[in-house]
Amino acid sequence: MILKLPDGRRLEVNETWRSAKTLGEALQVLDPKLAKKVIGARRNGEYVDLYFRLPSEDGQLELLALEDEGAQWLYRHSMAHVMAQAVKRLFPEAKLAIGPPIEEGFYYDFDVPEPFKPEDLEKIAQEMQKVVKENHSFERMEVSRQEAMKMIKEMKEPYKLEILNELEEGEQISFYKDGEFVDLCRGPHVPSSGLVKYFQLLEIAGAYWRGDEKNKMLQRIYGTAFAKKEDLEVFLKRREEAARRDHRRLGRELELFSMEEEVGPGLIFWHPKGMTVRRELEKFEVEEHLKRGYQYVATPHLGKAKLWEISGHLSYYRENMFRVEVEGQEYFVKPMNCPFHIMMYKSKTRSYRDLPLKLAEYGTVYRNERSGVLHGLLRVRMITQDDAHIFCAPDQAQGMVAEVVDLAFHILGTLGFKDYEISLSVRDPENLSKYGGTDEDWQKAEAALEAVLKAKGLPYKRMEGEAQFYGPKIDVHVKDAIGRLWQLTTVQLDFVLPERFDCKYAADDGREHRPYIIHRALFGALERFFGILIEHYAGAFPVWLAPVQVAILPIADRHLDYAQSVQEKLKAAGIRSELSYSKHKTLSYRVRDAQLQKIPYMLVMGDKEVESSSVAVRLRTGEDLGPQKPEAFIEELARKVAERR
RNA sequence: GCCGGCGUAGCUCAGUGGUAGAGCAACGGUUUUGUAAACCGUGGGUCGUGGGUUCGAGUCCCUCCGCCGGCUCCA
């Protein structure tokens, strides 16, 4: 057995290993000083604690100190127990459900007669402090199923009983005990409750037992914990930073968009400034799509029920569709554009010479999302997609997918998204029958998608069972300026809709063939993408996107004429500017205002500038670029805009 | 949809049963301003909606609407 020590050393152990029962004991014999530092270990990516039973076969065990990467999975789990312990002390009637560590912290679900109140968090946190101070050791108890049953019945924990009953035969059943608190738990845990002192309770939320809305709603408390005080502070700072960037706040402050209670939830008003950003994004996309042979179309917002029956939407998407009645006939508002693009494809006989046919549309679709999931621009009912459907021969699919992926990287890269995570969603090998299309279609298509990613040398995650029922897909996730991942681009192959709508083309063999359809969107929904973009840039858009690119700031009213002449020049060069002047407002006031509006450039002009026909340039960063000739400034700025910087 | 919290002026918020407030914004005036907030004044509200309790409701109760946090990263 090879031990990788926290300090990076590697240690080969044999004798100690054989004679000891658990990792903790082995370390005691091996090196008591080391044993004090180690709180657990990682083995083949799985976390274990000091109770870990030493395996007879050789292998590698990576010992973890409290500060080590990965140790948080242990101490956060323990902190969840500490929290449950505190809750049990304060609310003895609370029933325990589950309490795992999660990506950014931990939670524990409780069944309590009264939901927790915000004030309760404070009390619970104080009680947790006590548990931490008491410094109980976490003791693991391994028991038989019968003993476990007896213990849980005595503890009167119905949810634990349910969990126990579902544990598979032969699995080792264990409890962990710290002080008076005992919990059915597989571990792993840190040695004692006093090791981690820096924690914070974050939210109370309702959560269904096992996430199923048919089950009872439990009360969940979220929290997080860190080994070092600084790390907790950094974490809390980052949450503040995310709040500072909140697109809902910035959207109002910068007059980008709004939602109106009188109109309805999830319906977006793009205000002039927001629409300016959107128009620039669209302009960029349209340019790039035309270069690649896409053709833009526009299609209706409604269609008869029959159409959605053929497409299959009525059988699997009906609850998300808005129904309208027209002259006694049933219509549905479109939740997707595909059937319409297919109708356009079918409007005449297609030949292989027409393929690939790339139909693109900024189509606004409507989806009846459940009210509880709506969230600012990120989850809405009005969805403007940068959508396109590519009709192609099966053997063209691979080339098309490669082109879409390249296009996505080009466009997203220009917007400052440089880190990508890619997933390839394929069939569930266990359950092949639930998918449409032929087995051959699937095998070829999955191979084609994989080949695209391999040829580009892109790392990707293969997600079995995540494919749509009509075909496999590639999704691109991007990392924003503060490291959050967002799923944007999607490229989906479809062999089912061509069949349902009986799409055909005449091939060069003189026979009719069935095309593939590729559904693809780069930004996805413009509304959602805009929300992401606002947060990504914290509202400070690069100059080519900025709704107002230049603020013109004359100092006194005698400089107004000159200011207007400068604005004319900017306008002639296609630059968006605002002349900010009011006889009541000082220059400082207007500078601050422009700054808060995150306008990239401010041009100040007073006597000096009028005299020398120049403008004093200030950036929104506060940097002073000094006086420049308006023409030189405009030329430089126009170049930046043209380069989309 | 479900659980909890919230809803007072355009915005941010005070106001716990007894005459609806502040700051900012808007508007009017004084000031003619040199790089993140000059000064004085004025208007602005069915306290989200509808109902109820009460002599009296922004405040207490119910209904609806909307917003916010969440709703398996499984002992």
XYZ file of C-alpha atoms (C1' of nucleotides) in Angstrom:
720
model
C 0.000 0.000 0.000
C 1.309 3.408 -0.926
C 0.340 6.389 1.181
C 0.413 9.848 -0.276
C 0.970 12.193 2.633
C -0.500 15.680 2.940
C 2.964 17.160 2.460
C 3.329 15.338 -0.825
C 5.648 12.576 0.370
C 4.930 9.040 -0.656
C 5.247 6.274 1.875
C 5.177 2.595 1.262
C 3.740 0.588 4.157
C 3.421 -3.096 4.641
C 3.771 -4.445 8.162
C 1.733 -1.840 10.014
C -0.853 -2.126 7.374
C -1.332 -5.838 7.861
C -1.645 -5.706 11.634
C -4.005 -2.757 11.948
C -7.725 -2.874 11.374
C -8.511 0.669 10.399
C -6.749 3.576 8.786
C -6.780 5.438 12.101
C -5.105 2.612 13.963
C -2.535 2.111 11.263
C -1.574 5.761 11.382
C -1.278 5.651 15.185
C 1.304 2.927 14.918
C 3.003 4.373 11.911
C 3.377 7.965 13.056
C 1.292 9.392 15.905
C 2.169 12.922 14.872
C 0.918 12.295 11.382
C -2.167 10.576 12.768
C -3.132 13.783 14.526
C -3.112 15.749 11.298
C -4.974 13.321 9.098
C -8.762 13.556 9.044
C -9.494 11.123 6.254
C -8.336 9.946 2.862
C -9.193 9.617 -0.768
C -9.097 6.310 -2.563
C -9.913 6.076 -6.245
C -11.763 9.366 -5.993
C -13.856 8.197 -3.064
C -13.606 9.707 0.357
C -13.067 7.591 3.448
C -12.479 8.420 7.088
C -10.244 7.027 9.822
C -12.637 4.116 10.339
C -11.836 2.942 6.852
C -11.192 -0.807 6.886
C -7.869 -1.500 5.341
C -8.098 -3.500 2.169
C -5.917 -6.554 1.717
C -4.920 -5.664 -1.804
C -2.324 -3.009 -2.543
C -3.224 0.395 -3.812
C -2.872 4.049 -3.187
C -4.362 6.051 -0.397
C -4.178 9.805 -0.401
C -4.205 11.093 3.159
C -6.031 14.331 3.765
C -5.306 17.060 6.286
C -8.080 19.446 7.211
C -6.870 22.129 4.806
C -6.482 19.780 1.847
C -8.505 19.993 -1.300
C -11.316 17.494 -0.934
C -11.349 17.491 2.866
C -14.400 19.752 2.724
C -16.490 16.771 1.633
C -15.802 15.241 5.032
C -16.050 18.214 7.320
C -19.118 19.633 5.600
C -20.832 16.301 6.035
C -19.866 16.418 9.693
C -21.102 19.991 9.918
C -24.460 18.819 8.558
C -24.588 16.422 11.520
C -23.627 19.220 13.895
C -26.479 21.271 12.485
C -28.930 18.400 12.836
C -27.712 17.938 16.395
C -28.370 21.603 17.162
C -31.805 21.389 15.539
C -32.639 18.298 17.596
C -31.668 20.113 20.792
C -33.822 23.119 19.953
C -36.662 21.272 18.212
C -36.763 17.757 19.693
C -39.837 16.889 17.620
C -37.923 17.403 14.347
C -37.588 14.263 12.242
C -34.365 13.746 10.322
C -34.316 13.111 6.595
C -31.008 13.449 4.753
C -28.041 15.759 5.160
C -25.315 15.457 2.561
C -22.368 17.705 1.717
C -22.858 19.495 -1.598
C -20.685 21.445 -4.020
C -20.628 24.660 -2.005
C -21.612 23.483 1.452
C -24.164 21.154 2.955
C -27.812 20.883 3.836
C -30.043 18.855 6.077
C -33.749 18.164 5.546
C -36.081 18.059 8.532
C -39.725 17.300 9.013
C -40.904 19.835 11.577
C -44.445 20.740 12.639
C -43.707 24.444 12.154
C -41.492 25.643 9.316
C -38.276 27.308 10.427
C -38.290 31.078 10.703
C -35.341 33.255 9.709
C -34.720 33.975 13.401
C -34.377 30.250 14.010
C -31.228 30.179 11.879
C -29.509 32.443 14.369
C -30.471 30.201 17.302
C -29.433 27.076 15.454
C -26.085 28.623 14.548
C -25.487 29.533 18.194
C -26.286 25.993 19.289
C -23.905 24.708 16.610
C -21.173 26.882 18.085
C -21.740 25.049 21.353
C -21.519 21.636 19.691
C -18.287 22.718 18.041
C -16.911 23.865 21.399
C -17.940 20.620 23.102
C -15.710 18.901 20.560
C -17.360 15.471 20.505
C -15.596 12.766 18.613
C -17.451 11.157 15.738
C -17.777 7.472 16.524
C -18.699 5.004 13.857
C -20.900 2.073 14.850
C -21.381 -0.786 12.467
C -24.478 -2.815 13.177
C -26.618 -5.547 11.746
C -29.860 -4.781 9.986
C -31.868 -5.980 12.971
C -29.956 -3.818 15.407
C -30.267 -0.852 13.082
C -33.997 -1.412 12.841
C -34.275 -1.502 16.610
C -32.217 1.658 17.063
C -34.168 3.631 14.501
C -37.468 2.537 15.950
C -36.307 3.711 19.349
C -35.193 6.998 17.866
C -38.570 7.332 16.168
C -37.163 8.459 12.852
C -39.580 7.463 10.071
C -37.466 8.786 7.212
C -34.397 6.944 8.423
C -36.487 3.800 8.613
C -37.492 4.252 5.006
C -33.864 4.717 4.016
C -32.822 1.645 5.981
C -35.486 -0.453 4.308
C -34.197 0.535 0.915
C -30.559 -0.291 1.667
C -29.478 -3.236 -0.337
C -28.836 -6.596 1.214
C -25.216 -7.044 2.192
C -24.454 -3.357 2.539
C -22.668 -2.424 5.739
C -25.063 -0.431 7.899
C -23.520 2.196 10.096
C -24.368 4.964 12.516
C -22.259 7.908 13.524
C -22.440 9.285 17.019
C -21.114 12.570 18.296
C -22.107 13.385 21.865
C -25.769 12.629 22.353
C -26.514 12.723 18.628
C -26.758 9.479 16.682
C -27.559 9.336 12.982
C -27.880 6.573 10.429
C -25.065 7.513 8.110
C -22.556 5.855 5.883
C -19.963 8.553 6.564
C -17.270 9.571 6.073
C -16.730 12.027 8.901
C -13.901 13.989 10.438
C -12.627 12.718 13.808
C -14.427 15.308 15.926
C -16.988 18.070 15.923
C -14.530 20.721 17.069
C -12.249 20.588 14.062
C -14.101 22.975 11.832
C -15.145 26.266 13.333
C -15.937 28.436 10.353
C -19.438 27.919 9.106
C -22.425 29.945 8.049
C -26.075 28.991 7.705
C -27.368 30.371 4.432
C -30.987 29.654 3.585
C -34.156 27.948 4.673
C -36.104 26.321 1.873
C -38.862 23.865 1.299
C -37.791 20.617 -0.304
C -39.813 17.540 -1.128
C -38.783 14.300 0.496
C -36.624 12.672 -2.168
C -37.326 15.576 -4.508
C -40.673 14.179 -5.493
C -43.596 16.554 -5.339
C -45.919 13.727 -4.474
C -44.080 13.437 -1.187
C -44.252 15.594 1.864
C -42.575 18.978 1.807
C -39.729 19.094 4.296
C -37.728 22.016 5.614
C -34.199 22.288 4.338
C -31.459 24.383 5.867
C -28.480 25.191 3.690
C -25.116 26.077 5.147
C -21.465 26.025 4.325
C -18.240 25.483 6.236
C -14.545 26.022 5.726
C -11.355 24.947 7.422
C -9.942 28.447 7.280
C -11.639 31.662 8.271
C -10.301 33.442 5.190
C -11.930 30.889 2.900
C -15.322 31.463 4.474
C -14.829 35.182 4.037
C -13.872 34.734 0.391
C -16.962 32.603 -0.123
C -19.252 35.196 1.438
C -17.541 37.942 -0.575
C -18.186 36.014 -3.761
C -21.860 35.735 -2.952
C -21.902 39.486 -2.453
C -20.128 39.921 -5.777
C -22.750 37.789 -7.489
C -25.472 39.898 -5.851
C -23.719 43.042 -7.017
C -23.913 41.723 -10.560
C -27.540 40.637 -10.326
C -29.041 41.288 -13.751
C -32.415 42.136 -12.255
C -30.965 45.078 -10.365
C -28.681 46.175 -13.198
C -31.506 45.760 -15.684
C -33.514 48.378 -13.866
C -30.635 50.710 -13.019
C -29.300 50.697 -16.564
C -32.802 50.745 -18.100
C -32.218 47.570 -20.068
C -35.424 45.615 -19.550
C -38.409 45.247 -17.297
C -41.283 42.984 -16.415
C -44.709 44.395 -15.712
C -47.007 42.893 -13.148
C -50.065 44.003 -15.118
C -48.880 42.090 -18.174
C -47.834 38.781 -16.680
C -44.919 36.917 -15.169
C -42.000 35.832 -17.291
C -42.827 38.268 -20.090
C -39.992 40.594 -20.966
C -39.970 44.210 -22.069
C -36.780 45.039 -23.913
C -36.246 48.752 -23.269
C -34.371 50.898 -25.830
C -30.992 50.406 -24.151
C -31.416 46.665 -23.743
C -32.662 46.368 -27.275
C -29.576 48.225 -28.502
C -27.402 45.517 -26.995
C -29.636 42.844 -28.499
C -29.547 44.459 -31.935
C -25.753 44.482 -31.852
C -25.698 40.820 -30.865
C -28.133 39.989 -33.636
C -26.192 42.017 -36.175
C -23.059 40.088 -35.295
C -24.803 36.732 -35.456
C -26.613 37.480 -38.710
C -23.320 38.512 -40.352
C -21.637 35.306 -39.279
C -24.587 33.131 -40.260
C -24.933 34.665 -43.720
C -21.241 33.959 -44.278
C -22.007 30.311 -43.642
C -24.978 30.044 -45.948
C -27.842 30.369 -43.472
C -31.041 31.978 -44.735
C -33.249 34.001 -42.411
C -36.976 33.377 -42.233
C -39.948 34.421 -40.145
C -42.831 32.141 -39.229
C -46.158 32.479 -37.396
C -46.587 32.463 -33.655
C -49.533 30.058 -33.690
C -50.452 26.859 -35.384
C -53.387 24.475 -35.415
C -53.545 21.619 -32.955
C -53.131 19.135 -35.785
C -49.642 20.435 -36.536
C -48.552 19.903 -32.939
C -50.110 16.485 -32.983
C -47.970 15.495 -35.945
C -44.845 16.964 -34.388
C -45.555 15.089 -31.174
C -45.584 18.230 -29.012
C -49.156 17.620 -27.883
C -48.248 14.277 -26.450
C -45.051 15.230 -24.637
C -45.073 19.011 -24.232
C -48.720 19.995 -23.949
C -48.616 21.253 -20.358
C -46.047 23.844 -21.391
C -48.065 25.162 -24.327
C -50.505 28.082 -24.412
C -53.820 27.157 -25.987
C -55.963 29.557 -27.980
C -59.300 29.058 -29.627
C -59.972 30.602 -33.008
C -63.408 30.222 -34.594
C -64.014 27.043 -32.710
C -60.669 25.559 -33.739
C -57.899 24.752 -31.324
C -54.564 26.494 -31.863
C -51.388 26.507 -29.828
C -48.775 29.247 -29.450
C -45.480 27.837 -30.632
C -43.077 26.627 -27.943
C -40.522 25.815 -30.666
C -39.957 26.772 -34.273
C -39.176 23.378 -35.737
C -42.597 22.440 -37.175
C -42.738 25.758 -39.020
C -39.295 25.404 -40.532
C -40.262 21.918 -41.552
C -43.392 23.265 -43.257
C -41.145 25.645 -45.147
C -38.894 22.772 -46.130
C -41.880 20.844 -47.377
C -43.310 23.739 -49.346
C -41.679 22.351 -52.464
C -39.933 19.265 -53.699
C -36.381 19.266 -52.407
C -33.370 17.926 -54.201
C -30.038 16.860 -52.775
C -28.729 20.000 -54.456
C -30.743 22.085 -51.944
C -28.967 20.468 -49.029
C -27.816 21.451 -46.579
C -30.682 23.878 -46.193
C -30.086 26.180 -43.239
C -33.146 28.073 -42.060
C -32.537 30.575 -39.268
C -35.003 32.650 -37.294
C -35.093 34.980 -34.335
C -38.390 33.448 -33.390
C -40.086 34.335 -30.150
C -41.708 31.265 -28.687
C -43.802 30.980 -25.561
C -43.600 28.257 -22.983
C -45.794 27.938 -19.959
C -43.066 27.394 -17.381
C -44.309 26.620 -13.900
C -44.698 29.817 -11.936
C -42.275 28.763 -9.224
C -39.303 28.403 -11.534
C -39.485 31.821 -13.194
C -36.418 33.884 -12.422
C -35.590 37.305 -13.888
C -34.349 36.912 -17.443
C -32.875 33.501 -16.744
C -36.140 31.592 -16.688
C -38.975 33.230 -18.627
C -42.089 32.377 -20.593
C -41.168 34.515 -23.592
C -38.180 33.053 -25.323
C -36.511 34.565 -28.355
C -34.264 31.900 -29.792
C -31.356 32.391 -32.129
C -32.684 29.277 -33.701
C -31.852 27.438 -36.893
C -32.704 24.120 -38.436
C -30.327 22.489 -40.818
C -31.859 19.994 -43.211
C -29.126 17.764 -44.519
C -28.292 14.366 -45.897
C -27.186 11.969 -43.148
C -23.612 11.974 -44.409
C -23.497 15.775 -44.193
C -24.405 15.810 -40.526
C -20.901 15.531 -39.178
C -19.640 18.463 -41.238
C -22.618 20.564 -40.194
C -22.131 19.852 -36.518
C -18.454 20.757 -36.809
C -19.403 24.039 -38.461
C -21.901 24.893 -35.728
C -19.377 24.163 -32.985
C -16.796 26.404 -34.679
C -19.353 29.138 -35.113
C -20.342 28.920 -31.472
C -16.739 29.254 -30.299
C -16.174 32.195 -32.597
C -19.233 34.085 -31.390
C -18.980 33.219 -27.701
C -15.239 33.875 -27.737
C -15.837 37.388 -29.050
C -18.095 37.966 -26.052
C -15.323 37.067 -23.667
C -16.351 33.498 -22.911
C -13.140 31.539 -23.245
C -13.628 28.530 -20.988
C -15.921 25.803 -22.212
C -17.202 22.518 -20.918
C -18.728 20.236 -23.469
C -21.121 17.390 -23.019
C -22.088 14.724 -25.504
C -25.482 13.276 -24.688
C -26.099 9.784 -25.962
C -28.649 7.027 -25.490
C -29.119 5.155 -22.273
C -27.597 1.771 -23.087
C -29.886 0.154 -20.505
C -33.039 1.412 -22.115
C -32.673 1.618 -25.880
C -36.364 1.132 -26.552
C -37.436 4.574 -25.389
C -35.727 6.321 -28.315
C -37.034 7.132 -31.778
C -35.180 6.437 -35.019
C -33.366 3.306 -36.043
C -30.482 1.713 -34.249
C -28.313 2.429 -37.264
C -29.233 6.127 -37.187
C -28.192 6.323 -33.580
C -24.935 4.497 -33.945
C -23.900 6.586 -36.920
C -25.018 9.850 -35.362
C -23.368 9.277 -32.001
C -20.184 8.334 -33.767
C -20.383 11.442 -35.949
C -20.796 13.759 -32.973
C -17.976 12.090 -31.119
C -15.785 12.342 -34.194
C -16.358 16.103 -34.357
C -15.235 16.568 -30.770
C -12.250 14.256 -31.164
C -11.146 15.915 -34.405
C -11.163 19.297 -32.677
C -9.322 17.893 -29.691
C -12.070 19.108 -27.359
C -12.390 17.463 -23.978
C -15.983 16.438 -23.316
C -18.145 14.503 -20.933
C -20.110 11.615 -22.348
C -23.553 11.624 -20.757
C -25.317 8.338 -21.160
C -29.085 8.584 -21.134
C -29.070 12.365 -21.522
C -29.919 12.359 -25.235
C -33.275 13.645 -26.479
C -35.572 10.855 -27.541
C -35.233 12.024 -31.150
C -31.443 12.084 -31.312
C -28.067 12.685 -29.627
C -26.713 16.177 -28.936
C -23.724 18.287 -28.024
C -24.083 21.036 -25.434
C -21.564 23.774 -24.761
C -21.332 25.276 -21.279
C -19.378 28.488 -20.767
C -17.704 29.894 -17.705
C -18.508 33.524 -16.955
C -16.322 36.252 -15.443
C -16.860 34.957 -11.903
C -16.510 31.302 -12.745
C -20.117 30.196 -13.014
C -21.071 27.693 -15.687
C -23.959 28.314 -18.062
C -25.316 25.992 -20.699
C -25.637 27.959 -23.916
C -25.061 26.346 -27.286
C -26.883 23.175 -28.157
C -26.639 21.098 -31.333
C -29.177 18.301 -31.596
C -29.588 15.660 -34.240
C -33.112 14.602 -35.056
C -34.256 11.554 -37.011
C -37.782 11.532 -35.661
C -39.340 14.764 -36.929
C -38.286 14.146 -40.565
C -40.153 10.901 -40.290
C -43.234 12.307 -38.578
C -43.557 15.035 -41.197
C -42.445 12.727 -43.976
C -39.638 15.019 -45.146
C -37.921 13.884 -48.304
C -35.400 14.894 -50.878
C -34.561 13.512 -54.292
C -31.028 12.132 -54.181
C -28.608 11.612 -57.035
C -29.535 7.956 -57.133
C -32.940 9.059 -58.423
C -34.719 7.925 -55.297
C -36.333 9.697 -52.384
C -34.362 9.886 -49.173
C -35.060 11.128 -45.686
C -32.989 14.104 -44.487
C -31.717 14.636 -40.967
C -32.696 17.758 -39.128
C -30.190 19.500 -36.883
C -31.714 21.781 -34.265
C -29.236 24.308 -32.999
C -29.136 27.537 -31.040
C -25.964 29.356 -30.022
C -27.141 31.730 -27.317
C -30.236 29.661 -26.706
C -32.797 32.170 -25.523
C -31.798 35.787 -26.069
C -33.579 36.783 -22.867
C -31.627 34.310 -20.796
C -28.393 35.038 -22.621
C -28.841 38.745 -22.008
C -29.231 38.063 -18.292
C -26.037 36.019 -18.310
C -24.219 38.669 -20.328
C -25.278 41.462 -17.962
C -23.858 39.507 -15.025
C -20.771 38.457 -16.966
C -19.880 42.101 -17.671
C -21.442 43.399 -14.432
C -23.352 45.820 -16.660
C -20.160 47.357 -18.092
C -20.556 46.211 -21.684
C -17.612 46.429 -24.043
C -17.846 49.502 -26.207
C -19.289 47.768 -29.284
C -22.242 46.544 -27.214
C -22.651 49.497 -24.864
C -26.094 51.083 -25.281
C -24.479 54.498 -24.885
C -20.874 54.485 -26.004
C -19.971 58.078 -25.252
C -21.219 60.647 -22.741
C -20.726 64.214 -23.899
C -20.202 66.550 -20.981
C -20.013 70.270 -21.712
C -18.974 72.223 -18.640
C -21.168 75.338 -18.975
C -23.911 76.403 -21.331
C -21.475 78.430 -23.434
C -19.953 75.073 -24.489
C -23.225 73.573 -25.664
C -22.861 74.488 -29.331
C -19.439 72.924 -29.496
C -20.733 69.831 -27.688
C -23.518 69.451 -30.214
C -21.059 69.721 -33.089
C -19.019 66.907 -31.532
C -22.153 64.818 -31.122
C -22.977 65.315 -34.821
C -19.561 63.955 -35.738
C -20.055 60.922 -33.500
C -23.463 60.303 -34.986
C -22.069 60.514 -38.498
C -19.546 57.831 -37.540
C -22.354 55.613 -36.190
C -21.365 56.066 -32.567
C -24.076 56.162 -29.912
C -23.721 59.132 -27.599
C -25.708 61.069 -25.043
C -25.251 64.744 -24.398
C -25.510 65.180 -20.673
C -26.245 68.716 -19.668
C -28.600 70.427 -17.295
C -28.081 73.859 -15.878
C -28.825 72.447 -12.442
C -26.164 69.766 -12.550
C -22.491 70.234 -11.904
C -19.879 68.490 -13.991
C -19.027 66.203 -11.075
C -22.629 65.160 -10.835
C -22.820 64.318 -14.523
C -19.511 62.448 -14.464
C -20.793 60.347 -11.597
C -24.024 59.729 -13.424
C -22.215 58.588 -16.593
C -19.995 56.403 -14.468
C -22.962 54.727 -12.763
C -24.527 54.187 -16.173
C -21.247 52.443 -17.061
C -20.774 54.495 -20.214
C -17.331 53.549 -21.582
C -16.167 57.035 -22.649
C -16.814 60.514 -21.307
C -15.859 63.571 -23.297
C -15.508 66.684 -21.169
C -15.390 70.021 -22.961
C -14.912 73.510 -21.518
C -13.130 76.677 -22.558
C -9.792 74.923 -23.126
C -11.283 72.280 -25.398
C -13.416 74.706 -27.407
C -10.365 76.902 -27.902
C -8.141 74.056 -29.106
C -10.913 72.060 -30.885
C -10.377 69.037 -28.694
C -12.158 66.866 -26.151
C -10.890 65.665 -22.760
C -11.317 61.879 -22.686
C -12.129 60.012 -19.509
C -12.808 56.287 -19.205
C -15.399 54.677 -16.939
C -12.487 53.133 -15.054
C -11.640 56.662 -13.920
C -8.581 56.838 -16.154
C -7.931 60.245 -17.723
C -6.650 60.034 -21.314
C -6.238 63.806 -21.615
C -7.148 65.985 -24.576
C -7.621 64.511 -28.051
C -8.876 65.784 -31.393
C -12.462 64.587 -31.880
C -11.554 63.064 -35.248
C -8.716 61.028 -33.761
C -10.936 59.866 -30.910
C -13.702 58.860 -33.314
C -11.351 56.985 -35.595
C -9.913 55.004 -32.713
C -13.342 54.272 -31.281
C -14.839 53.266 -34.631
C -11.968 50.822 -35.072
C -12.670 49.223 -31.698
C -16.346 48.903 -32.519
C -15.591 47.392 -35.925
C -13.355 44.842 -34.206
C -16.087 44.195 -31.671
C -14.002 45.063 -28.660
C -47.518 23.612 -8.979
C -45.551 23.127 -3.679
C -42.947 25.312 1.090
C -41.222 29.775 3.284
C -40.202 35.110 3.062
C -41.597 39.731 0.982
C -45.005 43.656 -1.469
C -45.561 51.490 1.522
C -43.801 57.472 -3.878
C -40.163 56.091 -10.222
C -35.876 53.708 -6.904
C -33.920 52.273 -1.807
C -36.349 51.909 2.589
C -38.689 53.761 7.744
C -43.459 53.422 9.881
C -46.555 46.929 15.005
C -54.231 49.453 15.866
C -55.186 56.273 16.318
C -53.856 62.608 10.968
C -48.825 58.118 5.621
C -42.717 59.526 6.175
C -37.102 60.027 4.666
C -33.136 59.973 1.064
C -32.379 59.746 -4.106
C -34.991 60.650 -8.735
C -38.748 64.209 -11.131
C -40.363 69.349 -11.520
C -39.395 74.955 -10.452
C -35.782 78.529 -8.966
C -30.657 80.391 -7.433
C -25.856 79.004 -9.120
C -22.356 78.795 -14.983
C -20.171 74.766 -12.799
C -13.148 71.210 -14.729
C -13.698 64.799 -13.829
C -18.034 59.972 -8.522
C -23.562 63.813 -5.501
C -23.893 72.628 -5.324
C -28.107 75.125 -2.698
C -33.429 76.366 -1.851
C -38.323 75.005 -2.867
C -42.670 72.065 -5.079
C -45.559 68.149 -6.564
C -46.036 62.923 -6.057
C -49.383 57.356 -2.541
C -56.849 53.677 -3.279
C -49.833 51.410 1.596
C -50.106 44.884 -4.596
C -55.858 43.188 -5.132
C -60.550 41.928 -3.074
C -62.951 40.766 1.371
C -63.219 40.391 6.887
C -62.326 41.793 12.317
C -62.554 46.711 14.839
C -65.342 52.925 16.938
C -60.801 53.052 13.928
C -56.398 48.788 9.629
C -50.254 50.366 6.084
C -50.327 47.539 10.833
C -54.551 41.785 12.734
C -57.222 37.497 9.678
C -58.629 35.265 4.815
C -58.521 35.313 -0.868
C -56.152 36.337 -5.198
C -51.894 38.665 -7.940
C -46.686 39.517 -8.228
C -41.547 39.186 -6.624
C -37.510 36.561 -3.887
C -35.047 31.827 -1.899
C -35.575 26.712 -2.736
C -37.953 21.792 -4.313
C -32.524 14.244 -4.537
C -25.098 16.999 -5.922
C -29.623 10.887 -2.227
C -28.242 7.134 4.736
